[in-house]
XYZ file of C-alpha atoms in Angstrom:
710
model
C -28.048 -2.662 -49.940
C -29.427 0.462 -48.100
C -32.416 -0.011 -45.974
C -35.251 2.645 -46.877
C -37.794 3.924 -44.626
C -40.362 6.772 -45.101
C -41.057 9.287 -42.667
C -44.820 9.315 -42.609
C -44.802 7.863 -39.033
C -46.460 10.164 -36.430
C -43.178 10.443 -34.170
C -41.164 11.963 -36.975
C -43.725 14.562 -37.645
C -44.255 15.607 -34.078
C -40.288 15.813 -33.894
C -40.106 17.835 -36.719
C -42.606 20.347 -35.636
C -40.981 20.444 -32.229
C -37.924 21.676 -33.694
C -39.158 24.019 -36.407
C -41.023 25.790 -33.456
C -38.018 26.016 -31.343
C -36.071 27.301 -34.098
C -39.035 30.023 -34.623
C -39.131 30.682 -31.027
C -35.505 31.478 -30.865
C -35.441 33.503 -34.168
C -38.152 35.646 -32.346
C -36.095 36.635 -29.339
C -32.553 37.034 -30.838
C -31.311 40.239 -32.387
C -29.614 39.780 -35.560
C -29.587 36.208 -35.824
C -29.465 34.415 -39.299
C -32.515 35.011 -41.483
C -33.820 32.467 -43.919
C -35.725 34.592 -46.429
C -37.578 32.315 -48.608
C -38.614 33.623 -52.162
C -41.455 31.439 -53.414
C -40.829 32.530 -56.865
C -37.165 31.424 -56.769
C -37.079 27.789 -58.016
C -35.075 25.566 -55.915
C -34.618 21.624 -55.286
C -37.680 19.600 -54.382
C -35.531 17.218 -52.265
C -32.092 17.192 -50.704
C -30.330 14.194 -49.178
C -27.960 15.145 -46.115
C -24.705 13.162 -46.115
C -24.069 13.512 -42.673
C -25.185 13.143 -38.856
C -25.759 14.753 -35.669
C -26.253 18.741 -35.360
C -25.044 19.813 -38.795
C -27.633 17.318 -40.549
C -30.158 18.969 -38.248
C -28.815 22.500 -39.107
C -29.294 21.680 -42.688
C -32.853 20.322 -42.266
C -34.039 23.277 -40.563
C -33.110 25.517 -43.328
C -34.639 23.153 -45.943
C -37.838 23.316 -44.068
C -37.961 27.111 -44.066
C -37.558 27.142 -48.036
C -39.928 24.428 -48.448
C -37.508 21.664 -49.488
C -38.009 17.876 -48.445
C -35.036 16.100 -46.973
C -33.531 12.728 -46.747
C -31.379 11.589 -43.794
C -28.885 8.735 -43.955
C -27.727 6.768 -40.818
C -25.917 4.045 -39.453
C -27.524 1.124 -37.700
C -26.815 2.734 -34.272
C -28.101 6.036 -35.310
C -31.596 4.789 -36.296
C -33.453 6.762 -33.667
C -30.964 9.784 -33.933
C -32.507 13.307 -33.901
C -31.620 14.059 -37.626
C -33.224 10.846 -38.564
C -36.703 11.953 -36.981
C -36.384 15.578 -38.172
C -36.165 14.362 -41.983
C -38.796 13.462 -44.294
C -37.255 10.204 -45.238
C -34.421 8.075 -43.945
C -32.018 5.267 -45.368
C -29.943 3.073 -43.308
C -26.635 2.955 -45.062
C -24.610 0.565 -43.028
C -23.399 -0.510 -39.483
C -21.489 1.909 -36.948
C -18.209 2.306 -38.167
C -18.049 5.258 -40.321
C -16.133 3.654 -43.347
C -19.048 1.224 -43.434
C -21.809 3.931 -43.293
C -21.247 7.453 -43.429
C -18.169 7.087 -45.679
C -19.811 4.440 -47.807
C -20.342 6.058 -50.978
C -21.959 2.850 -52.736
C -24.716 2.939 -50.020
C -25.117 6.721 -50.119
C -25.551 6.739 -54.089
C -28.099 3.851 -53.675
C -29.955 6.122 -51.009
C -29.922 8.964 -53.657
C -31.653 6.903 -56.168
C -33.951 5.330 -53.840
C -35.444 8.676 -52.843
C -35.013 10.578 -56.087
C -33.040 13.278 -54.200
C -31.984 16.117 -56.517
C -28.949 17.364 -54.500
C -26.599 16.303 -51.710
C -25.529 18.577 -48.700
C -22.520 16.982 -47.044
C -22.332 19.269 -44.083
C -18.670 18.910 -42.660
C -16.288 15.864 -42.298
C -17.089 12.583 -43.839
C -17.551 13.073 -47.567
C -17.760 16.906 -47.475
C -14.276 17.505 -49.259
C -13.934 14.095 -51.054
C -13.669 14.685 -54.933
C -14.548 11.310 -55.805
C -17.845 11.783 -54.159
C -18.593 14.745 -55.683
C -17.619 13.355 -59.305
C -19.837 10.535 -58.728
C -22.829 12.627 -57.907
C -21.963 14.882 -61.199
C -21.826 11.733 -63.221
C -25.529 10.902 -61.908
C -26.617 14.306 -62.479
C -27.146 15.186 -58.640
C -26.018 18.535 -57.660
C -23.447 18.765 -54.904
C -24.112 21.676 -52.367
C -20.399 22.654 -52.410
C -17.653 23.649 -54.665
C -16.800 21.761 -57.944
C -14.454 18.954 -57.725
C -11.327 20.804 -59.057
C -11.759 23.378 -55.923
C -12.036 20.466 -53.663
C -9.036 18.545 -55.073
C -6.932 22.034 -55.189
C -7.969 23.170 -51.820
C -8.346 19.687 -50.064
C -4.751 18.758 -51.021
C -2.626 20.976 -48.676
C 0.442 20.712 -50.641
C -1.448 21.779 -53.897
C -3.363 24.459 -52.132
C -0.044 26.116 -50.793
C 1.419 26.282 -54.237
C -1.964 27.808 -55.700
C -1.844 30.273 -52.815
C 1.725 31.627 -53.480
C 0.561 32.022 -57.114
C -2.369 33.962 -56.073
C -0.027 36.326 -53.921
C -1.593 34.856 -50.625
C 0.967 34.910 -47.657
C 2.117 31.487 -46.924
C 4.218 29.590 -44.341
C 7.574 28.378 -45.091
C 7.793 24.622 -45.414
C 8.522 21.627 -47.949
C 6.055 21.644 -50.724
C 6.178 17.944 -51.498
C 4.706 14.620 -49.989
C 7.006 13.273 -47.224
C 7.827 9.572 -47.934
C 8.811 8.119 -44.594
C 9.884 9.131 -41.004
C 13.520 9.447 -41.707
C 13.052 11.946 -44.830
C 10.624 13.787 -42.299
C 13.701 14.097 -39.878
C 15.844 15.445 -42.510
C 13.191 17.934 -44.058
C 12.299 19.218 -40.332
C 16.178 19.766 -40.028
C 16.282 22.013 -42.992
C 13.202 23.747 -42.166
C 14.159 24.107 -38.397
C 12.298 23.114 -35.354
C 9.642 23.583 -34.450
C 7.677 21.953 -37.222
C 4.121 20.972 -38.078
C 3.520 17.535 -39.330
C 0.034 17.437 -41.035
C -2.160 15.301 -43.274
C -2.318 16.404 -46.806
C -6.007 15.604 -47.077
C -6.718 16.619 -43.325
C -8.727 18.787 -41.289
C -10.313 19.213 -38.053
C -7.006 18.566 -35.948
C -6.787 14.788 -37.115
C -3.437 13.713 -38.623
C -1.643 16.696 -36.917
C 1.439 16.622 -34.733
C 3.953 19.622 -33.457
C 7.555 18.361 -33.321
C 10.500 19.889 -31.556
C 13.062 17.302 -32.302
C 14.112 14.351 -34.348
C 12.410 12.109 -31.926
C 9.118 13.642 -31.894
C 9.149 14.074 -35.774
C 9.604 10.151 -35.915
C 6.656 9.762 -33.529
C 4.477 12.581 -35.145
C 5.044 10.887 -38.814
C 3.908 7.285 -37.489
C 0.746 8.757 -35.442
C -0.289 11.445 -38.055
C -0.076 8.968 -41.057
C -2.063 6.360 -39.169
C -4.804 8.843 -38.151
C -4.983 10.450 -41.588
C -5.657 7.119 -42.911
C -8.158 6.305 -40.507
C -9.839 9.490 -41.074
C -9.563 10.575 -44.569
C -8.413 7.203 -46.459
C -5.223 9.081 -47.296
C -2.191 9.020 -45.533
C 0.074 11.545 -47.212
C 1.953 14.035 -44.936
C 3.473 17.557 -45.447
C 5.874 19.413 -43.076
C 6.061 23.178 -42.556
C 7.408 25.626 -40.063
C 5.359 25.961 -36.976
C 4.639 29.437 -36.083
C 5.035 29.638 -32.338
C 2.418 31.176 -30.229
C 0.204 32.454 -33.009
C -3.801 33.226 -33.140
C -5.756 30.905 -35.363
C -8.347 33.567 -37.114
C -10.041 32.562 -40.339
C -12.307 34.337 -42.867
C -15.634 33.300 -44.283
C -15.864 33.350 -47.906
C -19.062 32.948 -50.245
C -18.767 32.659 -53.991
C -21.116 31.873 -56.897
C -20.531 30.377 -60.103
C -20.541 33.834 -62.083
C -17.352 34.914 -60.674
C -18.572 36.916 -57.715
C -17.074 36.325 -54.239
C -17.430 37.913 -50.867
C -15.673 37.602 -47.565
C -17.967 37.669 -44.448
C -15.600 38.820 -41.877
C -13.441 36.468 -39.500
C -13.775 34.301 -36.718
C -11.308 33.878 -33.932
C -10.567 30.299 -33.168
C -7.326 30.435 -31.075
C -8.541 28.612 -28.060
C -7.812 24.979 -28.901
C -6.577 21.546 -27.593
C -4.677 19.199 -29.766
C -5.161 21.395 -32.686
C -9.067 21.284 -32.294
C -11.114 24.468 -31.459
C -13.016 24.798 -28.229
C -14.118 28.355 -28.070
C -14.541 30.656 -31.063
C -15.951 34.296 -31.577
C -16.773 36.695 -34.186
C -15.246 39.337 -34.561
C -11.836 39.068 -33.466
C -10.522 41.419 -30.689
C -7.160 41.513 -32.493
C -7.702 42.698 -35.853
C -8.000 46.443 -36.920
C -9.889 47.219 -40.173
C -6.960 47.283 -42.321
C -5.788 44.011 -41.419
C -9.355 42.392 -41.707
C -9.643 44.093 -45.172
C -6.176 42.528 -46.488
C -7.106 39.090 -45.049
C -10.439 39.129 -46.681
C -9.091 40.318 -50.117
C -6.395 37.789 -50.026
C -9.057 34.954 -49.116
C -11.245 36.166 -52.036
C -8.190 36.252 -54.273
C -7.674 32.692 -53.559
C -11.250 31.701 -53.950
C -11.171 33.246 -57.217
C -7.936 31.648 -58.391
C -9.672 28.141 -57.965
C -12.716 29.411 -59.405
C -14.649 28.424 -56.146
C -18.278 28.400 -55.718
C -20.179 27.886 -52.474
C -19.262 28.769 -48.800
C -15.917 28.018 -47.725
C -13.198 29.206 -45.284
C -9.867 30.374 -45.708
C -7.714 29.899 -42.593
C -4.678 31.768 -41.387
C -2.154 32.055 -38.437
C -1.454 35.488 -37.354
C 1.670 36.421 -35.204
C 1.832 39.006 -32.599
C 2.666 41.748 -35.030
C -0.468 41.074 -37.136
C 1.375 39.308 -39.987
C -0.801 36.563 -41.354
C 0.005 33.508 -43.256
C -2.229 31.152 -45.253
C -2.904 28.024 -43.433
C -5.396 25.964 -45.483
C -8.945 26.189 -47.122
C -11.767 24.406 -46.035
C -14.255 23.624 -48.977
C -17.261 23.286 -46.917
C -19.570 24.655 -44.132
C -17.375 25.164 -41.148
C -18.547 23.886 -37.503
C -18.212 27.554 -36.092
C -20.259 28.907 -38.934
C -23.161 30.043 -36.816
C -21.092 33.019 -35.075
C -20.709 34.400 -38.694
C -24.485 33.947 -39.135
C -25.127 35.951 -35.931
C -23.051 39.028 -36.920
C -23.834 39.127 -40.656
C -27.581 37.862 -40.420
C -27.078 35.566 -43.527
C -28.115 31.930 -43.443
C -25.076 30.201 -44.833
C -26.690 26.847 -45.713
C -29.525 28.657 -47.608
C -26.617 30.694 -49.586
C -25.070 27.471 -50.343
C -28.249 25.850 -51.746
C -28.952 29.205 -53.945
C -25.464 29.030 -55.278
C -25.813 25.158 -56.015
C -28.879 26.245 -58.012
C -27.069 28.616 -59.988
C -28.120 31.759 -58.902
C -25.872 34.889 -58.319
C -25.065 36.244 -54.914
C -27.640 38.753 -53.581
C -25.000 41.014 -51.722
C -22.206 43.123 -52.471
C -19.175 43.519 -50.297
C -20.289 46.682 -48.756
C -23.551 45.029 -47.712
C -21.763 42.622 -45.305
C -21.911 44.001 -41.758
C -20.225 43.330 -38.356
C -23.569 43.615 -36.126
C -22.874 43.035 -32.670
C -20.580 39.889 -31.097
C -20.958 35.990 -30.841
C -19.058 33.438 -28.857
C -19.402 29.735 -29.535
C -18.639 27.118 -27.114
C -18.429 23.633 -28.175
C -20.080 21.444 -25.825
C -18.310 17.869 -25.840
C -18.963 14.795 -24.006
C -15.352 14.839 -22.698
C -13.493 14.689 -19.415
C -11.716 18.279 -19.272
C -9.535 17.174 -16.465
C -7.745 14.534 -18.768
C -5.410 16.323 -21.496
C -8.112 19.297 -21.506
C -10.578 16.659 -22.746
C -10.709 12.965 -23.544
C -13.941 11.374 -24.947
C -16.585 10.152 -22.593
C -19.385 7.750 -23.672
C -22.896 6.870 -21.997
C -26.523 7.825 -22.377
C -27.979 11.019 -21.580
C -30.183 10.543 -18.648
C -31.186 14.166 -18.522
C -30.759 16.998 -21.017
C -31.943 20.498 -20.937
C -30.667 23.190 -23.401
C -30.845 26.806 -22.008
C -33.063 27.994 -24.764
C -35.388 30.032 -22.505
C -32.473 32.751 -22.212
C -32.519 35.747 -24.443
C -29.851 35.803 -27.242
C -29.021 31.980 -27.016
C -28.609 29.462 -29.822
C -27.858 25.635 -29.486
C -27.246 23.766 -32.479
C -27.585 20.197 -31.448
C -28.287 16.819 -32.771
C -29.183 14.884 -29.752
C -31.693 14.730 -27.290
C -32.506 13.238 -23.594
C -32.089 9.483 -23.922
C -29.312 9.806 -26.911
C -26.034 7.708 -26.688
C -22.903 9.401 -27.095
C -20.747 6.404 -28.555
C -16.813 5.779 -29.235
C -17.930 5.808 -33.166
C -18.321 9.233 -33.557
C -17.097 12.782 -32.733
C -18.004 13.466 -29.078
C -19.604 16.632 -29.846
C -23.110 17.368 -27.874
C -23.763 20.684 -28.978
C -22.478 24.443 -30.260
C -23.716 26.784 -27.804
C -23.866 30.182 -29.157
C -24.644 33.672 -27.501
C -24.956 37.013 -28.966
C -24.856 40.596 -27.517
C -24.567 43.921 -28.953
C -21.006 44.028 -27.348
C -18.423 41.357 -26.565
C -19.084 41.946 -22.769
C -22.933 41.127 -23.306
C -22.199 38.024 -25.236
C -19.577 36.764 -22.597
C -21.986 37.478 -19.747
C -24.782 35.956 -21.697
C -22.447 32.566 -22.047
C -21.628 32.492 -18.514
C -25.510 32.020 -17.693
C -25.941 29.794 -20.564
C -23.387 27.460 -19.337
C -24.786 27.452 -15.780
C -28.044 26.559 -17.159
C -27.169 23.892 -19.450
C -28.247 20.456 -17.847
C -26.256 17.496 -19.009
C -26.559 14.101 -17.198
C -25.216 10.759 -18.132
C -21.911 11.621 -19.495
C -18.884 13.708 -18.592
C -18.932 17.228 -20.073
C -16.386 19.697 -20.585
C -18.611 22.639 -19.338
C -16.302 23.253 -16.233
C -13.563 24.067 -18.865
C -15.536 26.147 -21.214
C -16.970 28.414 -18.447
C -13.493 28.869 -16.847
C -12.114 30.074 -20.385
C -14.541 32.681 -20.684
C -14.134 34.305 -17.353
C -10.434 34.210 -17.433
C -9.077 37.483 -17.394
C -6.689 36.773 -20.359
C -9.640 35.589 -22.561
C -11.719 38.649 -21.177
C -9.079 40.968 -22.212
C -8.336 39.366 -25.575
C -4.897 38.069 -24.956
C -4.990 34.840 -26.465
C -3.108 32.659 -28.726
C -3.324 28.799 -29.513
C -1.190 28.233 -26.871
C -3.778 29.680 -24.367
C -4.726 26.326 -22.507
C -1.342 24.942 -21.647
C -0.026 28.511 -20.655
C -2.876 29.243 -18.438
C -2.898 25.557 -16.988
C 0.424 24.235 -17.256
C -0.425 21.274 -15.076
C -3.555 20.525 -16.693
C -7.090 21.941 -15.919
C -8.136 21.223 -12.117
C -11.671 22.979 -12.185
C -12.564 26.144 -10.567
C -10.252 27.514 -7.955
C -12.538 28.976 -5.135
C -11.878 32.342 -3.817
C -12.522 32.611 0.357
C -15.886 34.126 -0.550
C -16.883 31.460 -3.139
C -16.012 28.870 -0.661
C -18.377 30.438 1.792
C -21.140 30.787 -0.795
C -20.695 27.062 -1.799
C -20.770 25.847 1.897
C -23.739 27.799 2.754
C -25.749 26.715 -0.180
C -24.727 22.869 0.723
C -26.071 23.495 4.354
C -29.294 25.266 3.317
C -30.082 22.558 0.718
C -29.422 20.098 3.317
C -31.876 21.718 5.830
C -34.336 22.173 2.960
C -34.471 18.446 2.181
C -34.809 17.518 5.649
C -37.779 19.761 6.124
C -39.511 18.360 3.031
C -38.957 14.852 4.284
C -40.765 15.546 7.270
C -44.060 16.755 5.238
C -46.422 14.935 3.221
C -48.756 16.811 1.063
C -48.047 19.937 2.867
C -48.787 18.481 6.411
C -46.622 16.774 9.016
C -46.078 13.091 8.350
C -46.978 12.249 11.978
C -48.754 14.167 14.452
C -46.210 13.700 17.288
C -43.600 15.330 15.098
C -42.224 18.420 17.047
C -42.726 21.821 15.758
C -39.958 22.655 12.903
C -36.778 23.813 14.042
C -35.461 27.270 12.969
C -31.673 26.728 13.843
C -29.275 24.037 13.123
C -25.624 23.140 13.780
C -23.958 21.420 10.944
C -20.513 20.351 9.858
C -19.661 20.535 6.219
C -16.796 18.848 4.326
C -15.116 19.974 1.305
C -11.808 18.825 -0.126
C -11.022 17.032 3.250
C -11.655 20.284 5.201
C -14.199 20.291 7.927
C -16.450 23.622 8.547
C -18.756 24.278 11.539
C -21.604 26.074 10.295
C -25.017 27.678 12.243
C -28.149 27.791 10.041
C -31.096 29.661 10.657
C -34.316 29.950 8.737
C -37.029 32.174 7.781
C -39.340 30.886 5.355
C -37.126 30.336 2.199
C -34.528 32.407 3.431
C -31.518 30.828 5.005
C -28.628 32.587 7.088
C -25.861 30.515 7.488
C -22.791 31.418 9.910
C -19.165 30.396 8.610
C -16.082 31.391 10.626
C -17.722 34.654 11.859
C -19.122 35.632 8.412
C -22.938 35.419 7.539
C -24.080 34.293 4.243
C -27.706 35.095 2.878
C -29.084 32.386 0.697
C -32.808 32.244 -0.581
C -34.597 30.658 -3.399
C -37.623 28.571 -4.186
C -35.807 25.230 -3.231
C -37.593 23.002 -5.772
C -35.497 19.960 -5.069
C -36.997 18.228 -8.253
C -35.662 20.652 -10.604
C -32.388 20.059 -12.534
C -31.405 23.870 -11.865
C -31.154 25.409 -8.450
C -31.489 29.340 -8.872
C -30.589 31.278 -5.850
C -29.818 34.506 -4.719
C -26.740 34.497 -2.674
C -25.777 37.604 -0.642
C -27.922 39.532 -3.186
C -26.040 37.996 -6.004
C -28.039 35.756 -8.597
C -26.357 32.504 -9.139
C -27.741 29.174 -10.917
C -26.265 25.880 -9.337
C -27.133 22.332 -10.150
C -27.785 19.721 -7.699
C -25.862 16.608 -9.440
C -26.423 14.200 -6.248
C -27.726 14.256 -2.987
C -27.789 10.876 -0.807
C -29.288 10.010 2.695
C -25.725 10.144 4.013
C -25.494 13.818 3.474
C -23.272 13.633 0.345
C -24.007 16.412 -1.795
C -22.533 17.355 -5.524
C -23.036 20.669 -6.696
C -22.060 22.301 -10.121
C -21.197 25.698 -9.016
C -19.297 28.245 -11.312
C -19.422 25.367 -13.898
C -17.224 23.097 -11.833
C -18.749 20.227 -9.456
C -17.713 20.199 -5.990
C -18.413 17.140 -3.786
C -19.450 17.882 -0.315
C -20.814 16.009 2.766
C -23.114 17.520 5.255
C -23.553 16.136 8.678
C -25.171 16.870 12.086
C -22.771 17.757 14.859
C -23.152 14.043 16.212
C -22.468 12.419 12.869
C -19.606 14.596 12.435
C -18.021 13.558 15.586
C -18.604 9.855 14.898
C -17.273 10.099 11.247
C -13.625 10.247 12.302
C -13.721 6.623 13.398
C -14.724 5.372 9.590
C -11.903 3.758 7.892
C -10.553 5.542 4.795
C -10.190 3.791 1.379
C -6.522 3.243 0.358
C -5.982 4.738 -3.055
C -4.760 2.448 -5.866
C -0.962 2.434 -6.564
C -1.061 3.610 -10.239
C 2.373 3.405 -11.045
C 2.299 -0.375 -11.544
C -0.929 -0.230 -13.519
C -1.966 0.994 -16.963
C -5.831 1.818 -17.005
C -7.497 3.164 -20.116
C -8.121 6.928 -19.570
C -11.064 6.842 -22.170
C -13.318 4.483 -23.904
C -11.887 3.405 -27.455
C -10.283 0.479 -29.127
C -6.642 -0.876 -28.716
C -4.687 -0.052 -31.970
C -1.380 -1.584 -31.035
C 0.024 -3.345 -28.048
C 3.925 -2.862 -27.893
C 4.738 -5.084 -24.900
C 4.267 -8.675 -23.740
C 4.908 -10.318 -20.306
C 8.482 -10.425 -18.970
C 9.444 -7.401 -21.228
C 11.346 -4.621 -19.525
C 10.103 -1.168 -20.120
C 11.570 2.355 -19.385
C 9.541 5.134 -18.006
C 7.814 6.921 -20.734
C 8.000 4.057 -23.053
C 4.908 3.209 -25.088
C 2.780 0.185 -23.970
C -0.132 0.392 -26.333
C -2.189 3.025 -28.530
C -5.822 3.697 -27.831
C -8.004 5.293 -30.623
C -11.063 7.247 -29.446
C -13.238 9.440 -32.059
C -10.507 8.727 -34.760
C -7.680 10.290 -32.547
C -4.804 7.982 -31.300
C -3.337 8.253 -27.861
C 0.039 6.667 -26.783
C -0.342 5.204 -23.440
C 3.175 4.942 -21.823
C 4.578 3.370 -18.607
C 4.982 5.515 -15.372
C 8.170 3.760 -14.090
C 10.966 1.518 -15.364
C 9.651 -2.041 -14.462
C 9.164 -5.596 -15.625
C 5.596 -6.253 -17.512
C 3.701 -8.633 -15.184
C 0.807 -9.068 -17.408
C -1.269 -7.861 -20.417
C -4.972 -7.535 -20.457
C -5.592 -6.386 -24.014
C -4.711 -6.874 -27.592
C -5.048 -4.970 -30.796
C -8.672 -4.651 -31.947
C -10.146 -5.022 -28.494
C -12.679 -2.417 -27.185
C -12.051 -0.824 -23.770
C -14.096 1.270 -21.388
C -12.935 4.205 -19.429
C -10.799 2.677 -16.417
C -10.225 -0.748 -17.749
C -7.069 -2.445 -16.745
C -4.578 -2.626 -19.719
C -1.237 -3.748 -18.429
C 0.354 -4.714 -15.138
C 3.829 -3.988 -14.144
C 5.761 -5.775 -11.380
């Protein structure tokens, strides 16, 4: 039975006001942001239930408030204090943390609709957003589904059926097998007929889950197993299909909008090629690659497909585009996309509002000729992930400090968390969608650099280092990208920002100046010297700074808030306010403005600085302390070849070995699932299993010991 709670509490009112005010403030400073134009004479829903959580639930609530529509949030028990719950007018608990018992629990959500009297449901994305059974149950109860009808959901949600419909609508399609693959051996046979490489994918899937690329028979068998398990876990449907993998393509999608009267528009494209594990990381609108003719051809095919299934609502038709601008239909997502904000930025349309109007039965307000490409927008998906592990393995924890860069011009942040929020193993690790806008792509990229530098996230590992490196990389800046961008640019994995000689001097000088500023502050109390006998302040210091096991002797001199640091005969000028209590450290270094973050500072001289997106560990010592430090014993690193530790928090799906077993190098030992993605853990060497410290069903944390080898 769903637990119901009214939102009359003072805390929720304050939280809602806070978010509405922030949204208005940001709308006021951003050129060509989406615009929610509310017509009070246009009848709409009185109350909408949002069958989702996190940032997308918050995003829908914001538009509903502007349209004068009351909102109902649903939540699991662990989400009872979540931001979307506080923002909504009413909230209903629909079950415990696991998604299949809460956000995928149709019975509980239907009860919540009855309890609150909601007239319509917005599903957001993921969860039940493309579930035809849910849409049917709503229709049977006379509740409007803010999305397409069940026929379109079924037709486009099934990748096999959607491909057949696309062919009939004269939409370019990828060569492949049009039926359901029964088992691993049939998958191998089909892959051989199509020709490697092939893509194995969940028929009912999306968001990169249930997808594997196979280059040979062995990878096909393994891909079939993992894809079917992920598909069953994420979508309750383990059916798979196989198609030709287009090597080195771009992933470009077309946003469509269609009403119930046969009208349909394409709202330009989004470039979504920067991906890891088939999940998008950075998107932009428009694409640097498309010319007007190709854009129009893709848009017209997308509209043709939408009309073929009598589509109504916002939807996205995804294409793979090769180097010669040949494009092939990939799939249609019958929902609002994660990356919809960048389309809103360049068109000025509020897509959530458009979906609500269409669900009410209104005709589209615009013609194709009304749809502009006004400026450029970039979206970075900020995740609680460790980017140094496979470009991003999930991290969990509590946000001990959190500050969005909302005071910057032309920046939008769609989030569903706040300081104190928990990132758990149960849900997607997305923290927010960081969007920047500019009149040109160069402006949007520069603004993204600034926004990432000013984004404060403490308590969880995050992927800002990777995001910042992507947007400044020469290949990305020039537009030379594909879905293989990350493995091609970082073939040995992401290692963080590689410092140039000049940047290294900047970092060393900043650490030295920060150390001196902290020392001087510790000598004062309320602006006065702590003890009258303390000698006058020094104006020159000799320090030793350690970075990456390299020692650097520095000379530091000070004049007010300005520091001159001499390193290897080079002088670096560093100046700023030196507010050591602030999360941000805005400085001027050799005349250039830089925003750093001091993540750690100890009495032992250890300083961790976030510089150009990457965290660097330094140690600043006096000349005497440096001479003595060489006598300190070093910690012996752990032999990781004989042990297997969990690289991320998650749950153990399967354990394939037992004590006494002999394993080969690369052999699977166990499978860990995190955020609905399954990861195979393998042996680093050939050896005998000494002990096993986990079993199927266990919850493990990052670094937990799983298996020991002899």
